[in-house]
């Protein structure tokens, strides 16, 4: 079975010739009349501009269908430097570089793209690296998915400008940006906004100007009214069960002061003290990296 982020549309994008609906790498796929395009393919195509209002129902988010067709026609004369097929509408913005490519091919070969101002694209030979690197000793894991970081350089791996030991996969931070939107996208560690957003945009993260996805869910914050009420220790010592809690004493249930979603009776000892706070084992592992 194909994963949701790599599922296929019934029609292929006019620019990259892919039917993928991978919103993280390509943006949403849009269809109108005989035109099917990925949002990012439109934004990044070198000869395409928004010539009408985003709200214009005859266009695709401000790109007229006639302009989209003209840009696709222009691309038929340009060969992708990666797959060698024609239809490459995205070019490296460095004036001395003549490389052109499809967005799908570029994503597979280390290109980087700006989703602001002039929407510039860079081939793998001309991408800028961040000024700081992941700490060279100790574990190197993404602070979002906790998976290993296979490379320490942009564009596959990015680091926070405010918490320099905090790094993440590009796809993980992009998924977070798509979900959080411009108003809630911030450093996962320290909650810095301005500096963090500027750095992420500079290194290819698209931040939509929208409300966070969780703001749109019915009863989105209902769970905030519920307090975690279970001892999560591997072996619970309370004779009255994991959900029993006393106001004081050995069987008082305490929660992780970092995530609030892991509990332990005092007698069960599953919480450890880090930086004056009682934290659960998963949070403790993350904090040890800093």
PDB file of C-alpha atoms in Angstrom:
ATOM      1  CA  UNK A   1       0.000   0.000   0.000  1.00  0.00           C
ATOM      2  CA  UNK A   2       1.242   3.478  -0.879  1.00  0.00           C
ATOM      3  CA  UNK A   3       1.752   5.826   2.056  1.00  0.00           C
ATOM      4  CA  UNK A   4      -0.528   8.889   2.227  1.00  0.00           C
ATOM      5  CA  UNK A   5       2.239  11.364   1.516  1.00  0.00           C
ATOM      6  CA  UNK A   6       3.348   9.430  -1.577  1.00  0.00           C
ATOM      7  CA  UNK A   7      -0.037   8.425  -2.989  1.00  0.00           C
ATOM      8  CA  UNK A   8      -0.871   9.055  -6.626  1.00  0.00           C
ATOM      9  CA  UNK A   9      -3.316  11.357  -8.401  1.00  0.00           C
ATOM     10  CA  UNK A  10      -5.242  10.245 -11.464  1.00  0.00           C
ATOM     11  CA  UNK A  11      -3.485  12.933 -13.505  1.00  0.00           C
ATOM     12  CA  UNK A  12       0.126  14.080 -13.744  1.00  0.00           C
ATOM     13  CA  UNK A  13       1.530  17.519 -12.998  1.00  0.00           C
ATOM     14  CA  UNK A  14       1.967  19.602 -16.151  1.00  0.00           C
ATOM     15  CA  UNK A  15       5.447  20.670 -14.985  1.00  0.00           C
ATOM     16  CA  UNK A  16       7.179  17.764 -13.236  1.00  0.00           C
ATOM     17  CA  UNK A  17       5.156  15.015 -14.984  1.00  0.00           C
ATOM     18  CA  UNK A  18       4.584  13.271 -11.647  1.00  0.00           C
ATOM     19  CA  UNK A  19       1.271  12.071 -10.230  1.00  0.00           C
ATOM     20  CA  UNK A  20       2.602  12.167  -6.671  1.00  0.00           C
ATOM     21  CA  UNK A  21       0.515  13.955  -4.039  1.00  0.00           C
ATOM     22  CA  UNK A  22       3.439  14.357  -1.643  1.00  0.00           C
ATOM     23  CA  UNK A  23       2.453  17.683  -0.061  1.00  0.00           C
ATOM     24  CA  UNK A  24       5.686  17.924   1.929  1.00  0.00           C
ATOM     25  CA  UNK A  25       7.989  18.021  -1.099  1.00  0.00           C
ATOM     26  CA  UNK A  26       5.691  19.206  -3.877  1.00  0.00           C
ATOM     27  CA  UNK A  27       2.823  21.060  -2.246  1.00  0.00           C
ATOM     28  CA  UNK A  28      -0.833  20.310  -2.840  1.00  0.00           C
ATOM     29  CA  UNK A  29      -1.863  19.152  -6.294  1.00  0.00           C
ATOM     30  CA  UNK A  30      -4.501  21.295  -8.001  1.00  0.00           C
ATOM     31  CA  UNK A  31      -6.744  20.444 -10.949  1.00  0.00           C
ATOM     32  CA  UNK A  32      -8.816  22.849 -13.035  1.00  0.00           C
ATOM     33  CA  UNK A  33     -10.223  22.142 -16.502  1.00  0.00           C
ATOM     34  CA  UNK A  34      -7.341  20.374 -18.332  1.00  0.00           C
ATOM     35  CA  UNK A  35      -4.567  21.648 -16.050  1.00  0.00           C
ATOM     36  CA  UNK A  36      -3.063  19.613 -13.193  1.00  0.00           C
ATOM     37  CA  UNK A  37      -0.164  21.138 -11.247  1.00  0.00           C
ATOM     38  CA  UNK A  38       1.636  20.935  -7.930  1.00  0.00           C
ATOM     39  CA  UNK A  39       1.550  24.183  -5.950  1.00  0.00           C
ATOM     40  CA  UNK A  40       5.325  24.258  -5.419  1.00  0.00           C
ATOM     41  CA  UNK A  41       5.939  23.564  -9.133  1.00  0.00           C
ATOM     42  CA  UNK A  42       3.963  26.715  -9.938  1.00  0.00           C
ATOM     43  CA  UNK A  43       5.661  28.854  -7.294  1.00  0.00           C
ATOM     44  CA  UNK A  44       9.169  27.828  -8.333  1.00  0.00           C
ATOM     45  CA  UNK A  45       8.862  27.757 -12.142  1.00  0.00           C
ATOM     46  CA  UNK A  46      11.225  30.442 -13.401  1.00  0.00           C
ATOM     47  CA  UNK A  47       8.899  31.954 -16.015  1.00  0.00           C
ATOM     48  CA  UNK A  48       5.584  31.862 -14.159  1.00  0.00           C
ATOM     49  CA  UNK A  49       4.111  34.692 -12.111  1.00  0.00           C
ATOM     50  CA  UNK A  50       0.821  35.338 -10.338  1.00  0.00           C
ATOM     51  CA  UNK A  51      -1.048  37.783 -12.552  1.00  0.00           C
ATOM     52  CA  UNK A  52      -4.414  37.785 -10.836  1.00  0.00           C
ATOM     53  CA  UNK A  53      -5.922  37.561  -7.355  1.00  0.00           C
ATOM     54  CA  UNK A  54      -5.536  34.334  -5.409  1.00  0.00           C
ATOM     55  CA  UNK A  55      -9.321  34.383  -4.975  1.00  0.00           C
ATOM     56  CA  UNK A  56      -9.944  34.456  -8.751  1.00  0.00           C
ATOM     57  CA  UNK A  57     -11.920  31.263  -9.331  1.00  0.00           C
ATOM     58  CA  UNK A  58     -10.817  31.044 -12.952  1.00  0.00           C
ATOM     59  CA  UNK A  59      -7.188  30.765 -11.874  1.00  0.00           C
ATOM     60  CA  UNK A  60      -5.257  28.352  -9.675  1.00  0.00           C
ATOM     61  CA  UNK A  61      -4.327  30.450  -6.655  1.00  0.00           C
ATOM     62  CA  UNK A  62      -3.575  33.497  -8.771  1.00  0.00           C
ATOM     63  CA  UNK A  63      -1.878  31.690 -11.662  1.00  0.00           C
ATOM     64  CA  UNK A  64      -3.987  31.906 -14.812  1.00  0.00           C
ATOM     65  CA  UNK A  65      -4.479  28.731 -16.830  1.00  0.00           C
ATOM     66  CA  UNK A  66      -3.099  30.401 -19.963  1.00  0.00           C
ATOM     67  CA  UNK A  67       0.086  31.436 -18.123  1.00  0.00           C
ATOM     68  CA  UNK A  68       0.500  27.908 -16.739  1.00  0.00           C
ATOM     69  CA  UNK A  69       0.174  26.421 -20.234  1.00  0.00           C
ATOM     70  CA  UNK A  70       2.691  28.940 -21.643  1.00  0.00           C
ATOM     71  CA  UNK A  71       5.204  28.076 -18.926  1.00  0.00           C
ATOM     72  CA  UNK A  72       4.784  24.357 -19.612  1.00  0.00           C
ATOM     73  CA  UNK A  73       5.381  25.072 -23.302  1.00  0.00           C
ATOM     74  CA  UNK A  74       8.565  26.981 -22.432  1.00  0.00           C
ATOM     75  CA  UNK A  75       9.727  24.027 -20.367  1.00  0.00           C
ATOM     76  CA  UNK A  76       9.449  21.663 -23.321  1.00  0.00           C
ATOM     77  CA  UNK A  77      12.586  23.272 -24.720  1.00  0.00           C
ATOM     78  CA  UNK A  78      14.569  22.758 -21.504  1.00  0.00           C
ATOM     79  CA  UNK A  79      16.208  19.458 -20.547  1.00  0.00           C
ATOM     80  CA  UNK A  80      16.410  18.389 -16.902  1.00  0.00           C
ATOM     81  CA  UNK A  81      20.036  18.077 -15.808  1.00  0.00           C
ATOM     82  CA  UNK A  82      19.125  15.040 -13.697  1.00  0.00           C
ATOM     83  CA  UNK A  83      16.699  12.839 -15.653  1.00  0.00           C
ATOM     84  CA  UNK A  84      17.659  14.280 -19.085  1.00  0.00           C
ATOM     85  CA  UNK A  85      13.991  14.594 -20.042  1.00  0.00           C
ATOM     86  CA  UNK A  86      12.492  17.863 -21.259  1.00  0.00           C
ATOM     87  CA  UNK A  87      10.012  19.968 -19.306  1.00  0.00           C
ATOM     88  CA  UNK A  88      12.422  21.437 -16.751  1.00  0.00           C
ATOM     89  CA  UNK A  89      10.859  24.763 -15.718  1.00  0.00           C
ATOM     90  CA  UNK A  90      12.981  25.407 -12.604  1.00  0.00           C
ATOM     91  CA  UNK A  91      16.488  26.803 -12.940  1.00  0.00           C
ATOM     92  CA  UNK A  92      19.329  27.455 -10.509  1.00  0.00           C
ATOM     93  CA  UNK A  93      19.291  31.193  -9.721  1.00  0.00           C
ATOM     94  CA  UNK A  94      23.093  31.544  -9.785  1.00  0.00           C
ATOM     95  CA  UNK A  95      23.752  33.513 -12.980  1.00  0.00           C
ATOM     96  CA  UNK A  96      26.730  31.434 -14.051  1.00  0.00           C
ATOM     97  CA  UNK A  97      24.836  28.155 -13.566  1.00  0.00           C
ATOM     98  CA  UNK A  98      22.759  26.804 -16.453  1.00  0.00           C
ATOM     99  CA  UNK A  99      21.185  23.864 -14.646  1.00  0.00           C
ATOM    100  CA  UNK A 100      17.432  23.353 -15.052  1.00  0.00           C
ATOM    101  CA  UNK A 101      15.373  20.593 -13.475  1.00  0.00           C
ATOM    102  CA  UNK A 102      11.980  19.231 -12.536  1.00  0.00           C
ATOM    103  CA  UNK A 103      11.075  19.788  -8.886  1.00  0.00           C
ATOM    104  CA  UNK A 104      10.751  16.039  -8.293  1.00  0.00           C
ATOM    105  CA  UNK A 105      14.231  15.437  -9.718  1.00  0.00           C
ATOM    106  CA  UNK A 106      15.675  18.356  -7.802  1.00  0.00           C
ATOM    107  CA  UNK A 107      14.285  17.084  -4.497  1.00  0.00           C
ATOM    108  CA  UNK A 108      16.051  13.783  -5.097  1.00  0.00           C
ATOM    109  CA  UNK A 109      19.344  15.498  -5.871  1.00  0.00           C
ATOM    110  CA  UNK A 110      19.780  18.019  -3.065  1.00  0.00           C
ATOM    111  CA  UNK A 111      18.331  21.218  -4.541  1.00  0.00           C
ATOM    112  CA  UNK A 112      17.026  23.959  -2.253  1.00  0.00           C
ATOM    113  CA  UNK A 113      14.192  26.429  -2.769  1.00  0.00           C
ATOM    114  CA  UNK A 114      13.003  29.715  -1.286  1.00  0.00           C
ATOM    115  CA  UNK A 115       9.271  30.217  -0.830  1.00  0.00           C
ATOM    116  CA  UNK A 116       9.408  33.987  -0.392  1.00  0.00           C
ATOM    117  CA  UNK A 117      10.335  37.149  -2.347  1.00  0.00           C
ATOM    118  CA  UNK A 118      11.713  35.948  -5.736  1.00  0.00           C
ATOM    119  CA  UNK A 119      11.168  32.214  -5.042  1.00  0.00           C
ATOM    120  CA  UNK A 120      14.747  31.365  -5.911  1.00  0.00           C
ATOM    121  CA  UNK A 121      16.011  27.818  -6.477  1.00  0.00           C
ATOM    122  CA  UNK A 122      19.537  26.477  -6.040  1.00  0.00           C
ATOM    123  CA  UNK A 123      21.099  23.349  -7.472  1.00  0.00           C
ATOM    124  CA  UNK A 124      23.088  21.075  -5.160  1.00  0.00           C
ATOM    125  CA  UNK A 125      26.356  22.758  -6.169  1.00  0.00           C
ATOM    126  CA  UNK A 126      25.212  26.192  -5.051  1.00  0.00           C
ATOM    127  CA  UNK A 127      23.099  25.679  -1.943  1.00  0.00           C
ATOM    128  CA  UNK A 128      24.186  27.554   1.158  1.00  0.00           C
ATOM    129  CA  UNK A 129      25.004  25.625   4.308  1.00  0.00           C
ATOM    130  CA  UNK A 130      24.028  26.728   7.785  1.00  0.00           C
ATOM    131  CA  UNK A 131      26.763  28.438   9.791  1.00  0.00           C
ATOM    132  CA  UNK A 132      26.555  25.937  12.608  1.00  0.00           C
ATOM    133  CA  UNK A 133      26.583  22.154  12.644  1.00  0.00           C
ATOM    134  CA  UNK A 134      25.097  19.384  14.721  1.00  0.00           C
ATOM    135  CA  UNK A 135      27.207  18.654  17.768  1.00  0.00           C
ATOM    136  CA  UNK A 136      29.885  16.226  16.607  1.00  0.00           C
ATOM    137  CA  UNK A 137      29.802  14.036  19.697  1.00  0.00           C
ATOM    138  CA  UNK A 138      26.967  12.049  21.189  1.00  0.00           C
ATOM    139  CA  UNK A 139      23.686  11.089  19.581  1.00  0.00           C
ATOM    140  CA  UNK A 140      22.552  12.694  16.360  1.00  0.00           C
ATOM    141  CA  UNK A 141      18.799  12.345  16.184  1.00  0.00           C
ATOM    142  CA  UNK A 142      15.885  14.384  14.918  1.00  0.00           C
ATOM    143  CA  UNK A 143      14.170  16.074  17.863  1.00  0.00           C
ATOM    144  CA  UNK A 144      10.796  15.685  16.147  1.00  0.00           C
ATOM    145  CA  UNK A 145      10.682  12.013  15.098  1.00  0.00           C
ATOM    146  CA  UNK A 146      13.709  10.908  17.213  1.00  0.00           C
ATOM    147  CA  UNK A 147      15.058   9.065  14.167  1.00  0.00           C
ATOM    148  CA  UNK A 148      18.732   9.080  13.251  1.00  0.00           C
ATOM    149  CA  UNK A 149      20.098  11.903  11.105  1.00  0.00           C
ATOM    150  CA  UNK A 150      21.837  10.330   8.125  1.00  0.00           C
ATOM    151  CA  UNK A 151      23.486  13.578   7.036  1.00  0.00           C
ATOM    152  CA  UNK A 152      24.446  16.710   8.924  1.00  0.00           C
ATOM    153  CA  UNK A 153      24.048  19.212   6.094  1.00  0.00           C
ATOM    154  CA  UNK A 154      21.250  21.154   4.445  1.00  0.00           C
ATOM    155  CA  UNK A 155      18.950  20.562   2.729  1.00  0.00           C
ATOM    156  CA  UNK A 156      18.274  17.118   4.239  1.00  0.00           C
ATOM    157  CA  UNK A 157      19.049  18.152   7.815  1.00  0.00           C
ATOM    158  CA  UNK A 158      18.422  21.535   9.428  1.00  0.00           C
ATOM    159  CA  UNK A 159      19.404  22.932  12.807  1.00  0.00           C
ATOM    160  CA  UNK A 160      17.663  25.504  14.964  1.00  0.00           C
ATOM    161  CA  UNK A 161      19.442  28.898  15.005  1.00  0.00           C
ATOM    162  CA  UNK A 162      18.466  29.471  18.632  1.00  0.00           C
ATOM    163  CA  UNK A 163      19.056  25.948  20.005  1.00  0.00           C
ATOM    164  CA  UNK A 164      22.038  24.915  17.943  1.00  0.00           C
ATOM    165  CA  UNK A 165      22.165  21.341  19.247  1.00  0.00           C
ATOM    166  CA  UNK A 166      18.580  20.809  18.087  1.00  0.00           C
ATOM    167  CA  UNK A 167      18.430  19.333  14.603  1.00  0.00           C
ATOM    168  CA  UNK A 168      15.748  17.709  12.512  1.00  0.00           C
ATOM    169  CA  UNK A 169      15.028  16.077   9.178  1.00  0.00           C
ATOM    170  CA  UNK A 170      13.891  18.598   6.575  1.00  0.00           C
ATOM    171  CA  UNK A 171      10.731  16.576   5.930  1.00  0.00           C
ATOM    172  CA  UNK A 172       9.904  16.546   9.643  1.00  0.00           C
ATOM    173  CA  UNK A 173      10.250  20.304  10.078  1.00  0.00           C
ATOM    174  CA  UNK A 174       8.378  20.904   6.818  1.00  0.00           C
ATOM    175  CA  UNK A 175       5.500  18.741   8.008  1.00  0.00           C
ATOM    176  CA  UNK A 176       5.465  20.717  11.246  1.00  0.00           C
ATOM    177  CA  UNK A 177       5.378  24.007   9.293  1.00  0.00           C
ATOM    178  CA  UNK A 178       2.481  22.814   7.132  1.00  0.00           C
ATOM    179  CA  UNK A 179       0.554  21.847  10.233  1.00  0.00           C
ATOM    180  CA  UNK A 180       1.413  24.864  12.416  1.00  0.00           C
ATOM    181  CA  UNK A 181       1.188  27.628   9.837  1.00  0.00           C
ATOM    182  CA  UNK A 182       2.852  31.040  10.069  1.00  0.00           C
ATOM    183  CA  UNK A 183       1.155  31.965  13.351  1.00  0.00           C
ATOM    184  CA  UNK A 184       2.222  28.898  15.367  1.00  0.00           C
ATOM    185  CA  UNK A 185       5.466  27.730  13.724  1.00  0.00           C
ATOM    186  CA  UNK A 186       8.290  28.157  16.251  1.00  0.00           C
ATOM    187  CA  UNK A 187      11.391  26.436  17.587  1.00  0.00           C
ATOM    188  CA  UNK A 188      10.322  23.073  19.048  1.00  0.00           C
ATOM    189  CA  UNK A 189      12.768  23.557  21.931  1.00  0.00           C
ATOM    190  CA  UNK A 190      12.630  27.194  23.076  1.00  0.00           C
ATOM    191  CA  UNK A 191       9.545  28.550  21.240  1.00  0.00           C
ATOM    192  CA  UNK A 192      11.504  31.336  19.506  1.00  0.00           C
ATOM    193  CA  UNK A 193       9.545  32.591  16.495  1.00  0.00           C
ATOM    194  CA  UNK A 194      11.129  35.387  14.442  1.00  0.00           C
ATOM    195  CA  UNK A 195      14.712  34.101  14.311  1.00  0.00           C
ATOM    196  CA  UNK A 196      13.595  30.497  13.858  1.00  0.00           C
ATOM    197  CA  UNK A 197      11.157  31.206  11.024  1.00  0.00           C
ATOM    198  CA  UNK A 198      13.677  33.380   9.165  1.00  0.00           C
ATOM    199  CA  UNK A 199      16.319  30.639   9.313  1.00  0.00           C
ATOM    200  CA  UNK A 200      13.936  27.896   8.222  1.00  0.00           C
ATOM    201  CA  UNK A 201      12.647  29.942   5.284  1.00  0.00           C
ATOM    202  CA  UNK A 202      16.207  30.762   4.239  1.00  0.00           C
ATOM    203  CA  UNK A 203      16.971  27.058   4.046  1.00  0.00           C
ATOM    204  CA  UNK A 204      13.950  25.965   2.095  1.00  0.00           C
ATOM    205  CA  UNK A 205      11.014  25.507   4.469  1.00  0.00           C
ATOM    206  CA  UNK A 206       7.620  26.621   3.180  1.00  0.00           C
ATOM    207  CA  UNK A 207       5.505  28.214   5.938  1.00  0.00           C
ATOM    208  CA  UNK A 208       1.881  28.721   4.866  1.00  0.00           C
ATOM    209  CA  UNK A 209       0.136  31.872   6.062  1.00  0.00           C
ATOM    210  CA  UNK A 210      -2.769  30.062   7.708  1.00  0.00           C
ATOM    211  CA  UNK A 211      -4.147  28.958  11.049  1.00  0.00           C
ATOM    212  CA  UNK A 212      -2.693  25.809  12.555  1.00  0.00           C
ATOM    213  CA  UNK A 213      -4.437  22.612  11.496  1.00  0.00           C
ATOM    214  CA  UNK A 214      -5.343  21.859  15.107  1.00  0.00           C
ATOM    215  CA  UNK A 215      -7.161  25.201  15.353  1.00  0.00           C
ATOM    216  CA  UNK A 216      -9.610  23.985  12.706  1.00  0.00           C
ATOM    217  CA  UNK A 217     -10.520  20.702  14.400  1.00  0.00           C
ATOM    218  CA  UNK A 218     -13.904  20.467  16.158  1.00  0.00           C
ATOM    219  CA  UNK A 219     -13.368  20.378  19.942  1.00  0.00           C
ATOM    220  CA  UNK A 220      -9.666  20.763  19.221  1.00  0.00           C
ATOM    221  CA  UNK A 221      -8.693  21.515  22.816  1.00  0.00           C
ATOM    222  CA  UNK A 222     -11.053  19.172  24.633  1.00  0.00           C
ATOM    223  CA  UNK A 223      -8.164  16.955  25.711  1.00  0.00           C
ATOM    224  CA  UNK A 224      -6.583  19.901  27.566  1.00  0.00           C
ATOM    225  CA  UNK A 225      -9.364  19.552  30.108  1.00  0.00           C
ATOM    226  CA  UNK A 226      -8.272  15.986  30.814  1.00  0.00           C
ATOM    227  CA  UNK A 227      -5.307  15.264  33.073  1.00  0.00           C
ATOM    228  CA  UNK A 228      -3.179  12.167  32.558  1.00  0.00           C
ATOM    229  CA  UNK A 229      -4.115   9.820  35.410  1.00  0.00           C
ATOM    230  CA  UNK A 230      -2.075   6.644  34.964  1.00  0.00           C
ATOM    231  CA  UNK A 231       1.182   5.335  36.387  1.00  0.00           C
ATOM    232  CA  UNK A 232       3.310   4.451  33.366  1.00  0.00           C
ATOM    233  CA  UNK A 233       6.159   2.793  35.258  1.00  0.00           C
ATOM    234  CA  UNK A 234       7.188  -0.532  33.779  1.00  0.00           C
ATOM    235  CA  UNK A 235       6.305  -2.167  37.076  1.00  0.00           C
ATOM    236  CA  UNK A 236       3.675  -0.361  39.155  1.00  0.00           C
ATOM    237  CA  UNK A 237       4.001  -1.019  42.900  1.00  0.00           C
ATOM    238  CA  UNK A 238       0.689   0.497  43.975  1.00  0.00           C
ATOM    239  CA  UNK A 239      -1.543  -2.243  45.472  1.00  0.00           C
ATOM    240  CA  UNK A 240      -4.666  -0.378  44.306  1.00  0.00           C
ATOM    241  CA  UNK A 241      -3.641  -0.142  40.660  1.00  0.00           C
ATOM    242  CA  UNK A 242      -2.073   2.233  38.184  1.00  0.00           C
ATOM    243  CA  UNK A 243      -4.857   4.821  38.288  1.00  0.00           C
ATOM    244  CA  UNK A 244      -4.951   5.164  42.063  1.00  0.00           C
ATOM    245  CA  UNK A 245      -3.501   8.392  43.410  1.00  0.00           C
ATOM    246  CA  UNK A 246      -3.165   9.821  46.896  1.00  0.00           C
ATOM    247  CA  UNK A 247      -2.705  13.481  47.800  1.00  0.00           C
ATOM    248  CA  UNK A 248       0.547  12.753  49.672  1.00  0.00           C
ATOM    249  CA  UNK A 249       2.823   9.814  50.285  1.00  0.00           C
ATOM    250  CA  UNK A 250       4.389   6.999  48.292  1.00  0.00           C
ATOM    251  CA  UNK A 251       1.350   6.517  46.067  1.00  0.00           C
ATOM    252  CA  UNK A 252       0.883  10.126  45.015  1.00  0.00           C
ATOM    253  CA  UNK A 253       0.805  10.236  41.207  1.00  0.00           C
ATOM    254  CA  UNK A 254       3.192  12.757  39.648  1.00  0.00           C
ATOM    255  CA  UNK A 255       3.440  13.708  35.971  1.00  0.00           C
ATOM    256  CA  UNK A 256       6.425  14.520  33.797  1.00  0.00           C
ATOM    257  CA  UNK A 257       6.958  18.271  34.123  1.00  0.00           C
ATOM    258  CA  UNK A 258       8.181  18.426  30.536  1.00  0.00           C
ATOM    259  CA  UNK A 259       5.466  16.654  28.510  1.00  0.00           C
ATOM    260  CA  UNK A 260       2.733  16.003  31.082  1.00  0.00           C
ATOM    261  CA  UNK A 261       1.771  12.750  29.379  1.00  0.00           C
ATOM    262  CA  UNK A 262       3.764  10.284  31.494  1.00  0.00           C
ATOM    263  CA  UNK A 263       2.920   9.524  35.124  1.00  0.00           C
ATOM    264  CA  UNK A 264       4.448   7.597  37.965  1.00  0.00           C
ATOM    265  CA  UNK A 265       3.727   6.953  41.645  1.00  0.00           C
ATOM    266  CA  UNK A 266       6.523   8.199  43.866  1.00  0.00           C
ATOM    267  CA  UNK A 267       7.140   4.625  44.999  1.00  0.00           C
ATOM    268  CA  UNK A 268       7.441   3.393  41.404  1.00  0.00           C
ATOM    269  CA  UNK A 269      10.277   5.833  40.655  1.00  0.00           C
ATOM    270  CA  UNK A 270       9.811   6.087  36.883  1.00  0.00           C
ATOM    271  CA  UNK A 271      10.384   9.855  36.840  1.00  0.00           C
ATOM    272  CA  UNK A 272      13.931  11.213  37.117  1.00  0.00           C
ATOM    273  CA  UNK A 273      15.097  14.681  38.106  1.00  0.00           C
ATOM    274  CA  UNK A 274      16.624  16.791  35.344  1.00  0.00           C
ATOM    275  CA  UNK A 275      17.370  20.499  35.737  1.00  0.00           C
ATOM    276  CA  UNK A 276      15.185  20.664  38.889  1.00  0.00           C
ATOM    277  CA  UNK A 277      12.223  19.064  37.083  1.00  0.00           C
ATOM    278  CA  UNK A 278      10.824  15.539  37.286  1.00  0.00           C
ATOM    279  CA  UNK A 279      10.814  14.139  33.750  1.00  0.00           C
ATOM    280  CA  UNK A 280       9.940  10.839  32.090  1.00  0.00           C
ATOM    281  CA  UNK A 281      12.547   8.566  30.441  1.00  0.00           C
ATOM    282  CA  UNK A 282      11.801   9.737  26.827  1.00  0.00           C
ATOM    283  CA  UNK A 283      12.112  13.409  27.803  1.00  0.00           C
ATOM    284  CA  UNK A 284      15.231  12.649  29.813  1.00  0.00           C
ATOM    285  CA  UNK A 285      16.924  11.144  26.736  1.00  0.00           C
ATOM    286  CA  UNK A 286      16.200  14.281  24.713  1.00  0.00           C
ATOM    287  CA  UNK A 287      17.456  16.600  27.459  1.00  0.00           C
ATOM    288  CA  UNK A 288      20.693  14.606  27.774  1.00  0.00           C
ATOM    289  CA  UNK A 289      21.599  15.609  24.218  1.00  0.00           C
ATOM    290  CA  UNK A 290      21.774  19.226  25.350  1.00  0.00           C
TER     291      UNK A 290
END
